[in-house]
CSV table of C-alpha atoms in Angstrom, one decimal:
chain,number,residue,atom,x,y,z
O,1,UNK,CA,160.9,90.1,115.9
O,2,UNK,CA,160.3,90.5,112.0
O,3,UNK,CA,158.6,87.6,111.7
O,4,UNK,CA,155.7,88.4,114.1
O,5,UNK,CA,155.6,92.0,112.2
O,6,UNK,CA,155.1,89.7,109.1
O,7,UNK,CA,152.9,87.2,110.5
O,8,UNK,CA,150.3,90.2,112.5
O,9,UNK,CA,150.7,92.3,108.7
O,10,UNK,CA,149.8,89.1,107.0
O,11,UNK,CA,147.0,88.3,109.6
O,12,UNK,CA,145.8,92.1,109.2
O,13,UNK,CA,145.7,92.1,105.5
O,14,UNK,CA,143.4,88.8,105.5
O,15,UNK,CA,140.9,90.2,108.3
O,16,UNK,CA,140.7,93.4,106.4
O,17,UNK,CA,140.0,91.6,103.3
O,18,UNK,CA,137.1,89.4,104.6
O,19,UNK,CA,135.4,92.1,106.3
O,20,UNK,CA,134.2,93.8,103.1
O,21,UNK,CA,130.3,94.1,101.9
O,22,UNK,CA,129.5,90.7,99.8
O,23,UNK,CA,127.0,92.6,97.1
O,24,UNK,CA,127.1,88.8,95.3
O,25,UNK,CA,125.5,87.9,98.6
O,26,UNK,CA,122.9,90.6,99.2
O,27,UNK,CA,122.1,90.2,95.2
O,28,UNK,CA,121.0,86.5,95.9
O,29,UNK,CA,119.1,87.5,99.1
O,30,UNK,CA,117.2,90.2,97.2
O,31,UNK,CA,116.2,87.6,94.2
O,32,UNK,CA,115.2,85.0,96.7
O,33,UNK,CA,113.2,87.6,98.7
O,34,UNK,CA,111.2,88.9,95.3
O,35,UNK,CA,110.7,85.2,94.1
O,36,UNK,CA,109.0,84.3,97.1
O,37,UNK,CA,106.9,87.7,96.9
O,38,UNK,CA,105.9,86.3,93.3
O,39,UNK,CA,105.5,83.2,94.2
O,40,UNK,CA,103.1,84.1,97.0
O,41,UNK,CA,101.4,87.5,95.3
O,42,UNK,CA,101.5,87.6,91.9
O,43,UNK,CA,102.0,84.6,90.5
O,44,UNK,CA,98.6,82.8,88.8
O,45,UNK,CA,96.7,86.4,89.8
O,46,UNK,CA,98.2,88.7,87.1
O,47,UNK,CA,97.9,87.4,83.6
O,48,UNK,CA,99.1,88.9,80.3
O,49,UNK,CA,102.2,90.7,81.9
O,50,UNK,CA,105.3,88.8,80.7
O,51,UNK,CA,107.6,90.9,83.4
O,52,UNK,CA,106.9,91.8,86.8
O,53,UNK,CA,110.0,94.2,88.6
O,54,UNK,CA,109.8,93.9,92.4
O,55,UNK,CA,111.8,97.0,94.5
O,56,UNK,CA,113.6,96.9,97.7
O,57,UNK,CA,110.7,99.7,98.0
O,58,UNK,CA,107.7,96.9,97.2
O,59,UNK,CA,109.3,93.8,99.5
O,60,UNK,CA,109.5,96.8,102.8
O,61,UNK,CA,105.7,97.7,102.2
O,62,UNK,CA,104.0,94.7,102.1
O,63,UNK,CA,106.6,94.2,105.5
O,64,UNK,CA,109.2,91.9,104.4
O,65,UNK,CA,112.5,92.9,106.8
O,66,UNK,CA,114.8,94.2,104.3
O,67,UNK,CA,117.3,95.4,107.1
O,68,UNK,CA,120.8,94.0,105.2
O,69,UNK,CA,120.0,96.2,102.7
O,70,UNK,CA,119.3,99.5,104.5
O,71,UNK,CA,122.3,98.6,106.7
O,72,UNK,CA,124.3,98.5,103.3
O,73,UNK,CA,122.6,102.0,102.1
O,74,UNK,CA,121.5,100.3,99.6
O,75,UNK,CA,118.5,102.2,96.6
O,76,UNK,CA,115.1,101.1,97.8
O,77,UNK,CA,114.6,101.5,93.7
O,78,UNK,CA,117.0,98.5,93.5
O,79,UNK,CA,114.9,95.5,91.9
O,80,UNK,CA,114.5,91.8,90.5
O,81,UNK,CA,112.7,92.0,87.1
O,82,UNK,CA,110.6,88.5,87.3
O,83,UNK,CA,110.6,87.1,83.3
O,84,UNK,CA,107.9,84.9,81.9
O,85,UNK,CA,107.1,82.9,79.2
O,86,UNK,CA,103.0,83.0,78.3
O,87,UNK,CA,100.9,80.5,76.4
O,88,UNK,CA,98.1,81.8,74.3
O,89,UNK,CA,96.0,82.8,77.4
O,90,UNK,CA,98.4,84.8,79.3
O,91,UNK,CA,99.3,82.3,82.1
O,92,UNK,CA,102.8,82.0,83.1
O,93,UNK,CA,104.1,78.7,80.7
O,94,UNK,CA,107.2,77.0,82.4
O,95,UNK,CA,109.5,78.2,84.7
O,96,UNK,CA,110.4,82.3,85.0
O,97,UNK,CA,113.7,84.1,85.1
O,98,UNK,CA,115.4,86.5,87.1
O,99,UNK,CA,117.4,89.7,86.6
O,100,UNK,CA,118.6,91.1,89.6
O,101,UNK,CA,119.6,94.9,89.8
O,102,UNK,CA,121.0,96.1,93.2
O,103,UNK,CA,122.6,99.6,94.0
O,104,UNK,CA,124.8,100.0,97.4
O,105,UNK,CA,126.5,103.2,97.6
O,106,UNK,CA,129.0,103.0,94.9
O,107,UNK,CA,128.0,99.8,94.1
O,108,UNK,CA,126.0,98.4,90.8
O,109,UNK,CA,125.2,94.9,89.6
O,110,UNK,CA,126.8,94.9,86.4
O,111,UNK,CA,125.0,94.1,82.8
O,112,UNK,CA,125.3,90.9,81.8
């Protein structure tokens, strides 16, 4: 009898663990979704501007479904700052970076 206490307490503790919010997962989900907005808006169109922050606010008005993040009450202020290098006339030279910054409830991506 105590071993199947053990065994369901054990098997409780792992389904409880594995059913949390994966904010590492949402964060990658909202830089994909804002490099494909660049990609397909911004990029070659805006020259001199060396950063470019997309929102969770920005991706749901030009209608991109950012349902796992409402579901997840996450800040539609929440945002990937795009970062360019420029050549001499203002066009994007190389590849960009990306900084993501999500807020969910109590959670923050940290600084790095």
């Amino acid at each position: 009898m105590k071993k199947i206490k053990i065994i369901a307490l054990a098997f409780a503790v792992v389904l409880l663990a594995g059913c949390g919010t994966n904010y590492a997962k949402l964060e990658e989900e909202l830089t994909d979704l804002a490099s494909k907005y660049y990609e397909e808006n911004l990029k070659n169109m805006v020259l001199n501007i060396d950063n470019h922050q997309i929102t969770l606010e920005a991706l749901e008005k030009a209608e991109v479904d950012i349902s796992s993040f409402t579901k997840e009450s996450c800040d539609k202020s929440s945002y990937v700052l795009i970062k360019l290098e420029l050549d001499e006339e203002g066009k994007q030279k190389g590849d960009y970076k990306t900084e993501t910054h999500l807020i969910c409830g109590d959670y923050k991506t940290e600084n790095k």
